[in-house]
């Protein structure tokens, strides 16, 4: 018994360009990939990340040149307490050391006064759209207030309270906001200097 040889000369009755496999794999798939790539390029441009700080390189270069403000905070032994209300209200208490309160003079000998306003910078760790800069207005005694709208999603923020007047000092802290209170203390790095 002999097996008949296969017939390899079979001819399709339709031309190659009418075959559904050609439409799917030769035309359809590459077209789909090109359209998908163009859509992803457009989408990535629309949702691009913002630059958190445009001058990050200069900030790095001047890191050790701008410690005089932090050193003054340490030398004057300034402390602060910031309280956040649910309605966006902020209360800040500028606390001078007991010795300064009793003598009426700062630790460097200048008269103890409370500035009329302080600058408050609330910087989100990754999203520049959530940064807030406000002015804390002096209310009475050591109490300052401001109104600010902070994003309700808990995230890491860099806080800075600064006085840009005659005594050019600043207090800094890192905190996850929203929260009820943040305490500012002088940087301990100056203890040995």
CSV table of C-alpha atoms in Angstrom, one decimal:
chain,number,residue,atom,x,y,z
A,1,UNK,CA,0.0,0.0,0.0
A,2,UNK,CA,1.3,3.3,-0.9
A,3,UNK,CA,0.2,6.7,0.5
A,4,UNK,CA,-0.7,9.3,-2.0
A,5,UNK,CA,1.7,12.3,-2.0
A,6,UNK,CA,0.3,15.6,-0.6
A,7,UNK,CA,-0.8,18.2,-3.2
A,8,UNK,CA,1.3,21.3,-2.5
A,9,UNK,CA,0.0,23.0,-5.6
A,10,UNK,CA,-3.3,24.1,-4.1
A,11,UNK,CA,-4.2,27.6,-5.2
A,12,UNK,CA,-6.5,30.0,-3.3
A,13,UNK,CA,-9.3,31.4,-5.3
A,14,UNK,CA,-9.0,34.9,-3.9
A,15,UNK,CA,-6.0,37.3,-4.2
A,16,UNK,CA,-3.6,37.8,-1.2
A,17,UNK,CA,-4.8,41.2,-0.3
A,18,UNK,CA,-8.3,39.9,0.3
A,19,UNK,CA,-7.2,37.4,2.8
A,20,UNK,CA,-8.3,38.3,6.4
A,21,UNK,CA,-5.0,37.3,7.8
A,22,UNK,CA,-3.3,40.0,5.7
A,23,UNK,CA,-5.8,42.6,6.9
A,24,UNK,CA,-5.3,41.7,10.6
A,25,UNK,CA,-1.6,41.1,10.8
A,26,UNK,CA,0.0,43.1,8.0
A,27,UNK,CA,-2.2,46.2,8.1
A,28,UNK,CA,-4.3,46.1,11.3
A,29,UNK,CA,-1.7,45.4,14.0
A,30,UNK,CA,0.9,48.0,12.8
A,31,UNK,CA,-1.9,50.6,12.5
A,32,UNK,CA,-3.1,49.8,16.0
A,33,UNK,CA,0.4,50.1,17.4
A,34,UNK,CA,1.1,53.5,15.7
A,35,UNK,CA,-2.3,54.9,17.0
A,36,UNK,CA,-1.6,53.6,20.5
A,37,UNK,CA,1.9,55.1,20.5
A,38,UNK,CA,0.6,58.5,19.4
A,39,UNK,CA,-2.1,58.4,22.1
A,40,UNK,CA,0.4,57.5,24.8
A,41,UNK,CA,2.7,60.4,23.7
A,42,UNK,CA,-0.3,62.8,23.9
A,43,UNK,CA,-1.4,61.4,27.3
A,44,UNK,CA,2.0,61.5,28.8
A,45,UNK,CA,2.4,65.1,27.7
A,46,UNK,CA,-1.0,66.0,29.3
A,47,UNK,CA,-0.2,64.4,32.7
A,48,UNK,CA,3.5,65.2,32.9
A,49,UNK,CA,5.0,65.8,36.3
A,50,UNK,CA,5.6,69.3,37.4
A,51,UNK,CA,9.0,70.4,38.5
A,52,UNK,CA,9.0,70.7,42.2
A,53,UNK,CA,11.6,73.4,42.3
A,54,UNK,CA,13.0,75.1,39.2
A,55,UNK,CA,16.2,76.1,41.0
A,56,UNK,CA,17.1,72.8,42.7
A,57,UNK,CA,20.7,73.0,41.5
A,58,UNK,CA,21.2,76.5,42.9
A,59,UNK,CA,19.5,75.4,46.2
A,60,UNK,CA,22.1,72.6,46.4
A,61,UNK,CA,25.0,74.9,45.8
A,62,UNK,CA,23.8,77.4,48.4
A,63,UNK,CA,22.8,74.9,51.0
A,64,UNK,CA,25.7,75.7,53.3
A,65,UNK,CA,25.7,79.5,52.5
A,66,UNK,CA,22.2,80.0,53.9
A,67,UNK,CA,22.5,78.6,57.4
A,68,UNK,CA,22.8,82.0,59.0
A,69,UNK,CA,19.0,82.2,59.3
A,70,UNK,CA,18.8,78.8,61.0
A,71,UNK,CA,21.8,79.7,63.3
A,72,UNK,CA,20.1,82.8,64.4
A,73,UNK,CA,17.0,80.8,65.3
A,74,UNK,CA,19.2,78.6,67.4
A,75,UNK,CA,21.1,81.5,69.0
A,76,UNK,CA,17.9,83.3,70.0
A,77,UNK,CA,16.4,79.9,71.2
A,78,UNK,CA,13.2,80.5,69.2
A,79,UNK,CA,10.4,77.9,69.2
A,80,UNK,CA,7.0,77.8,67.6
A,81,UNK,CA,3.8,75.9,67.7
A,82,UNK,CA,1.4,75.8,64.7
A,83,UNK,CA,-2.2,74.6,65.0
A,84,UNK,CA,-4.3,73.7,62.0
A,85,UNK,CA,-8.1,74.0,62.1
A,86,UNK,CA,-10.5,72.0,59.9
A,87,UNK,CA,-11.8,75.2,58.2
A,88,UNK,CA,-8.3,76.1,56.9
A,89,UNK,CA,-7.4,78.5,59.8
A,90,UNK,CA,-3.8,78.4,61.1
A,91,UNK,CA,-2.6,79.7,64.4
A,92,UNK,CA,1.1,80.1,65.0
A,93,UNK,CA,2.6,80.9,68.4
A,94,UNK,CA,6.1,82.4,68.4
A,95,UNK,CA,7.8,81.4,71.7
A,96,UNK,CA,10.7,83.3,73.0
A,97,UNK,CA,12.8,81.7,75.8
A,98,UNK,CA,11.8,82.5,79.4
A,99,UNK,CA,15.0,84.6,79.9
A,100,UNK,CA,14.1,86.9,77.0
A,101,UNK,CA,10.5,87.3,78.2
A,102,UNK,CA,11.7,88.3,81.7
A,103,UNK,CA,14.4,90.7,80.6
A,104,UNK,CA,12.5,92.1,77.5
A,105,UNK,CA,15.6,91.5,75.4
A,106,UNK,CA,16.5,88.8,73.0
A,107,UNK,CA,19.5,86.6,73.8
A,108,UNK,CA,21.6,88.7,71.4
A,109,UNK,CA,20.7,91.9,73.4
A,110,UNK,CA,18.2,93.4,71.0
A,111,UNK,CA,14.8,94.5,72.4
A,112,UNK,CA,12.2,91.8,72.3
A,113,UNK,CA,9.4,92.6,69.8
A,114,UNK,CA,6.9,90.5,67.8
A,115,UNK,CA,7.1,91.1,64.1
A,116,UNK,CA,3.9,92.4,62.4
A,117,UNK,CA,3.9,89.5,60.0
A,118,UNK,CA,5.8,86.3,59.3
A,119,UNK,CA,6.1,84.4,56.0
A,120,UNK,CA,4.8,80.8,56.0
A,121,UNK,CA,5.8,78.4,53.2
A,122,UNK,CA,4.0,75.1,53.0
A,123,UNK,CA,5.7,73.0,50.2
A,124,UNK,CA,4.4,69.6,49.1
A,125,UNK,CA,7.1,67.0,48.7
A,126,UNK,CA,6.3,66.2,45.1
A,127,UNK,CA,3.5,68.3,43.7
A,128,UNK,CA,4.1,72.0,43.1
A,129,UNK,CA,0.3,72.6,42.6
A,130,UNK,CA,-0.2,71.9,46.3
A,131,UNK,CA,2.4,74.4,47.6
A,132,UNK,CA,1.0,77.3,49.6
A,133,UNK,CA,2.7,80.6,50.6
A,134,UNK,CA,0.8,82.8,53.1
A,135,UNK,CA,1.5,85.6,55.5
A,136,UNK,CA,0.9,85.1,59.2
A,137,UNK,CA,-0.5,88.3,60.6
A,138,UNK,CA,0.2,89.3,64.2
A,139,UNK,CA,-2.9,89.1,66.3
A,140,UNK,CA,-1.8,89.7,69.9
A,141,UNK,CA,1.1,88.7,72.1
A,142,UNK,CA,2.9,85.8,70.5
A,143,UNK,CA,-0.1,84.7,68.4
A,144,UNK,CA,-0.3,84.9,64.6
A,145,UNK,CA,-3.0,83.7,62.2
A,146,UNK,CA,-3.6,83.0,58.6
A,147,UNK,CA,-6.1,81.2,56.3
A,148,UNK,CA,-4.9,78.5,53.9
A,149,UNK,CA,-6.4,75.7,51.9
A,150,UNK,CA,-4.4,72.4,52.3
A,151,UNK,CA,-5.2,69.3,50.3
A,152,UNK,CA,-7.2,66.8,52.4
A,153,UNK,CA,-5.1,63.9,51.3
A,154,UNK,CA,-2.4,63.2,53.9
A,155,UNK,CA,1.1,63.8,52.4
A,156,UNK,CA,4.6,65.0,53.3
A,157,UNK,CA,5.1,68.8,53.4
A,158,UNK,CA,8.1,71.0,54.2
A,159,UNK,CA,7.1,73.9,56.5
A,160,UNK,CA,9.0,77.1,56.9
A,161,UNK,CA,8.2,80.1,59.1
A,162,UNK,CA,10.5,83.0,58.5
A,163,UNK,CA,11.0,86.6,59.6
A,164,UNK,CA,12.4,88.8,56.8
A,165,UNK,CA,12.8,91.9,59.0
A,166,UNK,CA,15.7,93.1,61.0
A,167,UNK,CA,16.2,89.7,62.7
A,168,UNK,CA,16.3,87.5,59.6
A,169,UNK,CA,15.5,84.0,61.1
A,170,UNK,CA,13.6,81.0,59.9
A,171,UNK,CA,12.1,77.8,61.5
A,172,UNK,CA,11.7,74.6,59.5
A,173,UNK,CA,10.0,71.3,60.0
A,174,UNK,CA,8.8,68.4,57.9
A,175,UNK,CA,5.3,67.0,58.7
A,176,UNK,CA,2.5,64.9,57.2
A,177,UNK,CA,-0.5,67.2,56.7
A,178,UNK,CA,-3.3,67.5,57.4
A,179,UNK,CA,-2.7,67.2,61.2
A,180,UNK,CA,-3.8,69.2,64.2
A,181,UNK,CA,-0.4,70.7,65.3
A,182,UNK,CA,3.3,71.0,64.4
A,183,UNK,CA,6.1,72.1,66.7
A,184,UNK,CA,9.1,74.0,65.5
A,185,UNK,CA,12.4,73.8,67.4
A,186,UNK,CA,15.9,75.2,66.5
A,187,UNK,CA,18.1,72.8,64.6
A,188,UNK,CA,20.3,70.9,67.0
A,189,UNK,CA,23.2,70.8,64.6
A,190,UNK,CA,24.4,74.1,65.9
A,191,UNK,CA,24.7,72.8,69.5
A,192,UNK,CA,28.4,72.1,69.0
A,193,UNK,CA,29.4,75.3,67.2
